[in-house]
Coordinates of C-alpha atoms and ligand atoms in Angstrom, one line a residue:
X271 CA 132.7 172.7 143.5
X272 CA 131.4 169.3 145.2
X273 CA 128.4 168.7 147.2
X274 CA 127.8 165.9 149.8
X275 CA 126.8 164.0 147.0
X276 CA 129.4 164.2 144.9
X277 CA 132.3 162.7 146.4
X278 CA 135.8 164.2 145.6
X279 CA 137.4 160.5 144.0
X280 CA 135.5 160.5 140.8
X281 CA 135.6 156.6 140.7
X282 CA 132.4 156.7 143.3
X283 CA 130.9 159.1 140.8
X284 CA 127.8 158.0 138.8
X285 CA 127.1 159.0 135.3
X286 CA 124.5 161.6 136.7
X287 CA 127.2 162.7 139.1
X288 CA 129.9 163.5 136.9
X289 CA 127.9 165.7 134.5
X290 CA 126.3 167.4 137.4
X291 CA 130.2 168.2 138.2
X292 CA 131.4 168.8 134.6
X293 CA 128.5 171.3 134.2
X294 CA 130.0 173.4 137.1
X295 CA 133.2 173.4 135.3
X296 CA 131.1 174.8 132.5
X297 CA 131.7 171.7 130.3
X298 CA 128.7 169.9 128.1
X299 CA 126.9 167.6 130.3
X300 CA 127.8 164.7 127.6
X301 CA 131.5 164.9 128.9
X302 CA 130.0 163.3 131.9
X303 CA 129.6 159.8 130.0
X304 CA 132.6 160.1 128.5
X305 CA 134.4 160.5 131.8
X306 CA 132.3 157.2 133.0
X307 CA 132.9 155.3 130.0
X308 CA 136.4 156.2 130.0
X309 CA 136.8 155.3 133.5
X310 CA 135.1 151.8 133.4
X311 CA 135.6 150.7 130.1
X312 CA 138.7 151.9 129.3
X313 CA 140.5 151.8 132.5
X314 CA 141.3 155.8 133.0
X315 CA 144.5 156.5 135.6
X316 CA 144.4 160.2 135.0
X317 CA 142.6 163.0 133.5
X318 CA 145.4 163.7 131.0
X319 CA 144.6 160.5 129.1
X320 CA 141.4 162.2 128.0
X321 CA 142.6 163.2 125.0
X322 CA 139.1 164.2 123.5
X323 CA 139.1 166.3 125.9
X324 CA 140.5 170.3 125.5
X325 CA 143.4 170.0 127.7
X326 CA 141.7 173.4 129.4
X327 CA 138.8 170.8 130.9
X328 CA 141.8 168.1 131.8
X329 CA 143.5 170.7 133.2
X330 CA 140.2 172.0 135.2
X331 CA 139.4 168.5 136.0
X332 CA 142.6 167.7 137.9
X333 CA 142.9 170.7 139.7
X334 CA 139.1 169.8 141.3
X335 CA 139.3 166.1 141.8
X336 CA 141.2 163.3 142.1
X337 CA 141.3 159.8 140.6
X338 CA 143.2 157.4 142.2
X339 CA 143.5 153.8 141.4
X340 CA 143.8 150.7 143.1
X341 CA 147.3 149.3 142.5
X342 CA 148.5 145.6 142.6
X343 CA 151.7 144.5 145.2
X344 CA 151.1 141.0 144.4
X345 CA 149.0 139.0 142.5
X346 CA 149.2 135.2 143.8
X347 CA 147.7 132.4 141.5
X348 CA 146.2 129.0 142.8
X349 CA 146.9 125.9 140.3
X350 CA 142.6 126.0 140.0
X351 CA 143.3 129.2 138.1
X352 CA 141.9 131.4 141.6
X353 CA 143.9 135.2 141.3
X354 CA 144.8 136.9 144.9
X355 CA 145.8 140.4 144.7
X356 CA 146.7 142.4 147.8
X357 CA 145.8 145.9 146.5
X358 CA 147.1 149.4 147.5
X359 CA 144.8 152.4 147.9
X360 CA 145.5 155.7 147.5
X361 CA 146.3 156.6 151.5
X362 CA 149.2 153.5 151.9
X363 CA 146.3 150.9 153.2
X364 CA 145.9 147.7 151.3
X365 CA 142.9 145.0 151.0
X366 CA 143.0 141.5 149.4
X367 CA 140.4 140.7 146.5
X368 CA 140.2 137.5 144.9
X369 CA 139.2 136.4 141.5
X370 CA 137.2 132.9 141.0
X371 CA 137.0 131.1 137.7
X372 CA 133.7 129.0 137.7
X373 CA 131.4 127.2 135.0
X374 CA 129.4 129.7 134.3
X375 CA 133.0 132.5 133.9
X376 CA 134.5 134.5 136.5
X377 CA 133.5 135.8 139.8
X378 CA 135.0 138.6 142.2
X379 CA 135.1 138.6 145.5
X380 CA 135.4 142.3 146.6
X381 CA 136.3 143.7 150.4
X382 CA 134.3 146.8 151.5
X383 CA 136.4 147.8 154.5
X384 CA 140.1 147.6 155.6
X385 CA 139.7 145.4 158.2
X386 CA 136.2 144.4 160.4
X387 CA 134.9 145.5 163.5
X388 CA 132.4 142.3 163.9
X389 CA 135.3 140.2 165.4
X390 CA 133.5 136.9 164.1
X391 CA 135.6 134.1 165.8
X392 CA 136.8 131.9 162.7
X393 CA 137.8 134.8 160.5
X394 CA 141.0 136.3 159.5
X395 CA 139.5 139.6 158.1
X396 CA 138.0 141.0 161.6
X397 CA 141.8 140.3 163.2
X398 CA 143.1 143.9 164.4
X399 CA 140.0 145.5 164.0
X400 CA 138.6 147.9 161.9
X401 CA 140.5 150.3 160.5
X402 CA 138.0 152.4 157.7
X403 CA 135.4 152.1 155.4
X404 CA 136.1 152.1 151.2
X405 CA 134.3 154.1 149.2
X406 CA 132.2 153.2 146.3
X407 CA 135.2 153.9 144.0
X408 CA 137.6 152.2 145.9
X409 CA 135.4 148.9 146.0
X410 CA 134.7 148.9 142.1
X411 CA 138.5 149.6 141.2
X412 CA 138.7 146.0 142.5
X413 CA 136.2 144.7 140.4
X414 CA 138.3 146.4 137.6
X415 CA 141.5 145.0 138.9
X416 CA 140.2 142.0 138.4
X417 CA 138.7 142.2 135.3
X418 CA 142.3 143.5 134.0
X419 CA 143.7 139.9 135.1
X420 CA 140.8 137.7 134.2
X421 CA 141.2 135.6 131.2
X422 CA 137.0 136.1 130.3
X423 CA 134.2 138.2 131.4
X424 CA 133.8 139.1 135.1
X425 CA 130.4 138.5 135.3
X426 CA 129.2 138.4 139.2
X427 CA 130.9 140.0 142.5
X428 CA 130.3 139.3 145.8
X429 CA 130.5 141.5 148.9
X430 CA 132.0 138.9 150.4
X431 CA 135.9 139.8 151.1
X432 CA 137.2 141.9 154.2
X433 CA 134.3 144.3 155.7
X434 CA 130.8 144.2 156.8
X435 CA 129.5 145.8 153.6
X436 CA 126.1 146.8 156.0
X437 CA 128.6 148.2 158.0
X438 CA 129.4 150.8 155.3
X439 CA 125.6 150.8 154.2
X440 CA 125.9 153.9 152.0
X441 CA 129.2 153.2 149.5
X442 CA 128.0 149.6 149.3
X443 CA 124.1 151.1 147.7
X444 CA 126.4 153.4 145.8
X445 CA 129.1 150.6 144.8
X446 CA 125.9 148.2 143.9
X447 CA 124.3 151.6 141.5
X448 CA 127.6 151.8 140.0
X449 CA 128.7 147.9 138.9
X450 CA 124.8 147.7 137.6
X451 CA 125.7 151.3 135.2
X452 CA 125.4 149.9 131.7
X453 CA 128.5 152.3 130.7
X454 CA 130.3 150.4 133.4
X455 CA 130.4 146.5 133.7
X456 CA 126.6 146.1 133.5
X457 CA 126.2 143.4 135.6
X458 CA 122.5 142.0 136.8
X459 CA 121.4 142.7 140.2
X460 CA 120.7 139.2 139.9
X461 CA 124.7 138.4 139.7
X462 CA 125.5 141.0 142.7
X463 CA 125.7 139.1 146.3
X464 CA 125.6 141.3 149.3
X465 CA 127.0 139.3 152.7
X466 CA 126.2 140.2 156.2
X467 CA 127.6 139.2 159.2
X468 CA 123.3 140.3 160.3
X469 CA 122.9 143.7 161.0
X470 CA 119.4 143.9 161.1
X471 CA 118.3 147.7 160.4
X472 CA 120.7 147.8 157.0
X473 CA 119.2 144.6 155.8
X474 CA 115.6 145.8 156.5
X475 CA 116.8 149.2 155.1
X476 CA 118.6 147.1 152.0
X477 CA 115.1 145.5 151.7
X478 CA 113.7 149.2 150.6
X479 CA 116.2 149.9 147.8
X480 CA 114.5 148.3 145.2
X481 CA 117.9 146.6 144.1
X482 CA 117.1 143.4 143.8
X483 CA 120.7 142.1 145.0
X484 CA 120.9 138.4 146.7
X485 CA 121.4 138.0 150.4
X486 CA 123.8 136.3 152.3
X487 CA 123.3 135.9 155.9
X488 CA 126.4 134.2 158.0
X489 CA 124.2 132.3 160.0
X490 CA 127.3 129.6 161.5
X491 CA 124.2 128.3 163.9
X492 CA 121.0 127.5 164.8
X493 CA 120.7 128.6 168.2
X494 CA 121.5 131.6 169.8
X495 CA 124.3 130.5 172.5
X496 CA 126.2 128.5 169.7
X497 CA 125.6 131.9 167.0
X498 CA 126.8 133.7 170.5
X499 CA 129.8 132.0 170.8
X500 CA 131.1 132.6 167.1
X501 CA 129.4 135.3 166.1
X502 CA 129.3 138.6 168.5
X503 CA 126.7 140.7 166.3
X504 CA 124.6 137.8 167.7
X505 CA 124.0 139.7 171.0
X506 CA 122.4 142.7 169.9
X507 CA 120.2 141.4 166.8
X508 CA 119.5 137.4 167.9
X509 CA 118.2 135.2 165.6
X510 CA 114.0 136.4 166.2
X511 CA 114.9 139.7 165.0
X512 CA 117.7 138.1 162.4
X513 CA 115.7 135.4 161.0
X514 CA 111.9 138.2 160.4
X515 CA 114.3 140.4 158.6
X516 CA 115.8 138.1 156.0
X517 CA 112.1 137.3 155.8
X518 CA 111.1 140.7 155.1
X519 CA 114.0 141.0 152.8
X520 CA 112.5 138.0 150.6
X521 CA 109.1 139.3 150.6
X522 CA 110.3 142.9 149.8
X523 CA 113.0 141.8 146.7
X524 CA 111.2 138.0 145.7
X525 CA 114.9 137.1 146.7
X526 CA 115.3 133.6 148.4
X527 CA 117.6 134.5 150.8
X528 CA 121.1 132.6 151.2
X529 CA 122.2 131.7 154.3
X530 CA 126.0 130.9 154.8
X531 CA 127.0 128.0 157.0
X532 CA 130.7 127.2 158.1
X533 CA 131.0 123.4 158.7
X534 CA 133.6 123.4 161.8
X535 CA 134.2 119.7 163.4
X536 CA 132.4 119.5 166.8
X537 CA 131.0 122.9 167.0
X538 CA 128.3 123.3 164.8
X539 CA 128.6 120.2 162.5
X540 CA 126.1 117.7 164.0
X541 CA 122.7 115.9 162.1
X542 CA 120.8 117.3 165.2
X543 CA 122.0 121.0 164.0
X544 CA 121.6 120.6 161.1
X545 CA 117.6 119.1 161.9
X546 CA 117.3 122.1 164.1
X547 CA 118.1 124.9 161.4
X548 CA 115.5 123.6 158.7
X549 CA 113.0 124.2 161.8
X550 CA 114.3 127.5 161.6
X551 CA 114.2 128.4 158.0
X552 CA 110.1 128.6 157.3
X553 CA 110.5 130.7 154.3
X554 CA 112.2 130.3 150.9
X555 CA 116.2 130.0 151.5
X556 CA 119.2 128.3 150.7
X557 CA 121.7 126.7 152.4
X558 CA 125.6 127.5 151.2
X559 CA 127.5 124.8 153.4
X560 CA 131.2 125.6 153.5
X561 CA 134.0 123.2 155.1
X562 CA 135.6 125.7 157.2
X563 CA 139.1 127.3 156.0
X564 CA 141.7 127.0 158.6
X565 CA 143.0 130.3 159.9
X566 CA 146.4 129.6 162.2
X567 CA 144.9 132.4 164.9
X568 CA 141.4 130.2 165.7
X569 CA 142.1 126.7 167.5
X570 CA 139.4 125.1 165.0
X571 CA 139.0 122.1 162.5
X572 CA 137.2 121.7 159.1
X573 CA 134.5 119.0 159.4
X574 CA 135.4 116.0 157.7
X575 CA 133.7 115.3 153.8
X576 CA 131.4 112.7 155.5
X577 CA 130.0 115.1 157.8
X578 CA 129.4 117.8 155.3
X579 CA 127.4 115.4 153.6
X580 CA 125.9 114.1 155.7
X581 CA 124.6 117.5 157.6
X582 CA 123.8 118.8 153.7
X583 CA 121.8 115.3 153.6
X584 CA 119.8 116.1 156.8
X585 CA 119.0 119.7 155.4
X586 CA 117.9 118.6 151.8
X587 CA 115.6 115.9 153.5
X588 CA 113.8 118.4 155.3
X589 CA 112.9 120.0 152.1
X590 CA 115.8 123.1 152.4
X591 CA 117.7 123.7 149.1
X592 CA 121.2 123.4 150.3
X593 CA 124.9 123.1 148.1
X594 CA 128.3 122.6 149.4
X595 CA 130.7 125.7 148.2
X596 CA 133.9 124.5 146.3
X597 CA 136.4 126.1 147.8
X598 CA 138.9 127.5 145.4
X599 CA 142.3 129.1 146.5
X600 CA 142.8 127.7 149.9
X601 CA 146.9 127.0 149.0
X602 CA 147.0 130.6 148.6
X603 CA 144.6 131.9 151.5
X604 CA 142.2 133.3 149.5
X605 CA 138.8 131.1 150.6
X606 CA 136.2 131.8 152.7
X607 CA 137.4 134.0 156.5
X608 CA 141.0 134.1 154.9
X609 CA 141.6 137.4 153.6
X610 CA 143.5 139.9 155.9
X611 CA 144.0 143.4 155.8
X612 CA 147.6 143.6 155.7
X613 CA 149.8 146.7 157.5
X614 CA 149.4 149.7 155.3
X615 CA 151.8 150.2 152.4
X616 CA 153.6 153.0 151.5
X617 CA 152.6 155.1 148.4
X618 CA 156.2 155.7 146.4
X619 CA 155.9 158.9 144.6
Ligands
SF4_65 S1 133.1 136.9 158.8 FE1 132.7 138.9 157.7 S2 131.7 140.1 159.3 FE2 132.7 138.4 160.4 S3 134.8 139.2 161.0 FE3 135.0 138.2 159.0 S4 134.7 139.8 157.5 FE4 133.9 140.6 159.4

């Protein structure tokens, strides 16, 4: 028997969650762990693998729930060793999530919708709309996909693929609970990053969760008409209620919030911008400055490297912390505003 809490997919379960649910089956609580462990650390596809299980419980187990995994149609590799994989779910729909190698190891960039309603106008991922949320489950079977492929330790993901992830506020907490589950991947709040297009009530709401996650705001501008004219969501939550709330959200976590700029030439690139957002930010941020990534659909440019610098010179002068993102799989559109949801798949039997 489920409750509202205890979703059917047992990949959204936590560990609490899936003894609650063995216990109904009349199974030792402990088999709950097991189940997690099993799932997270050793890669489950189906209850009949358990084989310290009594095949009565397997048997039980499959009859109440389901586990379905995420399952690769391609995997495209960049030569900077960045991974691409166009996944299937379990109804025929697919999303892209992207693997990153860094310094520091491997990062993940996971999508938390198929599709995006926010309609941002530089981005691949909001073309066609929105089509449904992921669940928790469904998001970290991604972060397993990828740590199936990568050659080390997966040790950050970022809510930054397709999706609003504060669009699907409740399987993005419960996605962030379950990566952080030491039985699991055990990753650091501190290595989770949480992007938002700026929807102000979830990142206010986000601010009360006590998981001390790291904030990216797309900002894309400094003033409202420019943010208007790229960003729609900038109509109903403007940059005085946008700009208090990541404030909020750094008072409330001791998280310097991160705020995301797309370089595009002409339109948002200029010194004077640039001068104008460090009069905006009067609390402890960074800057993330990204050229750009051309998307065939939006008639814009990438700045030119000399105008990157130059606008991350103007910002860093004014005493704002700012980096330029190296972007990493562009030949395979897999960088920033590329990914797509792609037509839905079907599931061969
Ligand atoms: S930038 Fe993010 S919020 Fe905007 S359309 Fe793309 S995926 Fe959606």
């Amino acid at each position: 028997m489920t409750t509202p809490n205890t979703p059917i997919d047992v990949r959204s379960w936590l560990p609490g969650d899936a003894a609650a649910a063995l216990e109904e089956l009349g199974a030792e609580p402990y088999r709950g762990r097991q189940l997690f462990r099993a799932l997270w650390q050793g890669r489950l596809a189906s209850f009949e693998q358990l084989e310290v299980w009594p095949r009565a419980l397997r048997a039980r187990m499959a009859e109440a729930y389901r586990l379905d995994r995420v399952v690769p149609v391609t995997e495209q590799r960049a030569h900077d060793g960045t991974v691409k994989g166009l996944l299937r779910l379990a109804d025929g729909e697919a999303v892209e999530t992207v693997l990153l190698p860094h310094r520091y190891g491997w990062s993940v960039c996971v999508s938390s919708q198929v599709g995006c309603a926010m309609g941002c106008h530089f981005c691949a991922s909001g073309i066609g709309g929105r089509r449904r949320n992921l669940t928790a489950g469904e998001i970290v079977d991604q972060v397993a996909w990828a740590a199936s492929v990568a050659p080390g330790r997966v040790s950050r993901v970022d809510l930054m693929g397709i999706g609003e992830p504060l669009d699907n506020y409740r399987e993005t907490v419960r996605f962030l609970r379950l990566v952080h589950e030491p039985t699991g991947f055990g990753l650091s709040y501190r290595h989770l990053t949480v992007s938002t297009s700026g929807l102000v009530p979830a990142i206010l709401k986000l601010a009360e969760e006590h998981l001390p996650v790291t904030l990216a705001v797309s900002l894309h501008a400094p003033d409202d008409a420019l943010r208007e004219r790229l960003m729609p969501i900038n109509r109903a939550y403007p940059l005085s209620k946008l700009l208090p709330a990541c404030e909020t959200y750094w008072q409330r976590t001791g998280r310097r919030v991160s705020f995301e700029y797309l370089l595009i030439q002409d339109v948002n690139d200029s010194t004077t911008l640039a001068d104008r957002l460090a009069d905006q930010l009067t609390f402890p941020a960074h800057v993330n400055v990204i050229p750009w990534n051309p998307v065939p659909e939006h008639p814009f440019r990438p700045s030119p490297p000399r105008q990157v610098a130059a606008f991350c010179e103007t910002l860093l002068n004014r005493g704002i912390p700012c980096t330029v993102r190296r972007e990493l799989g562009q030949e395979i559109q897999a960088a920033c505003g590329q990914l797509r949801r792609s037509g839905a798949i079907p599931v061969q039997s």
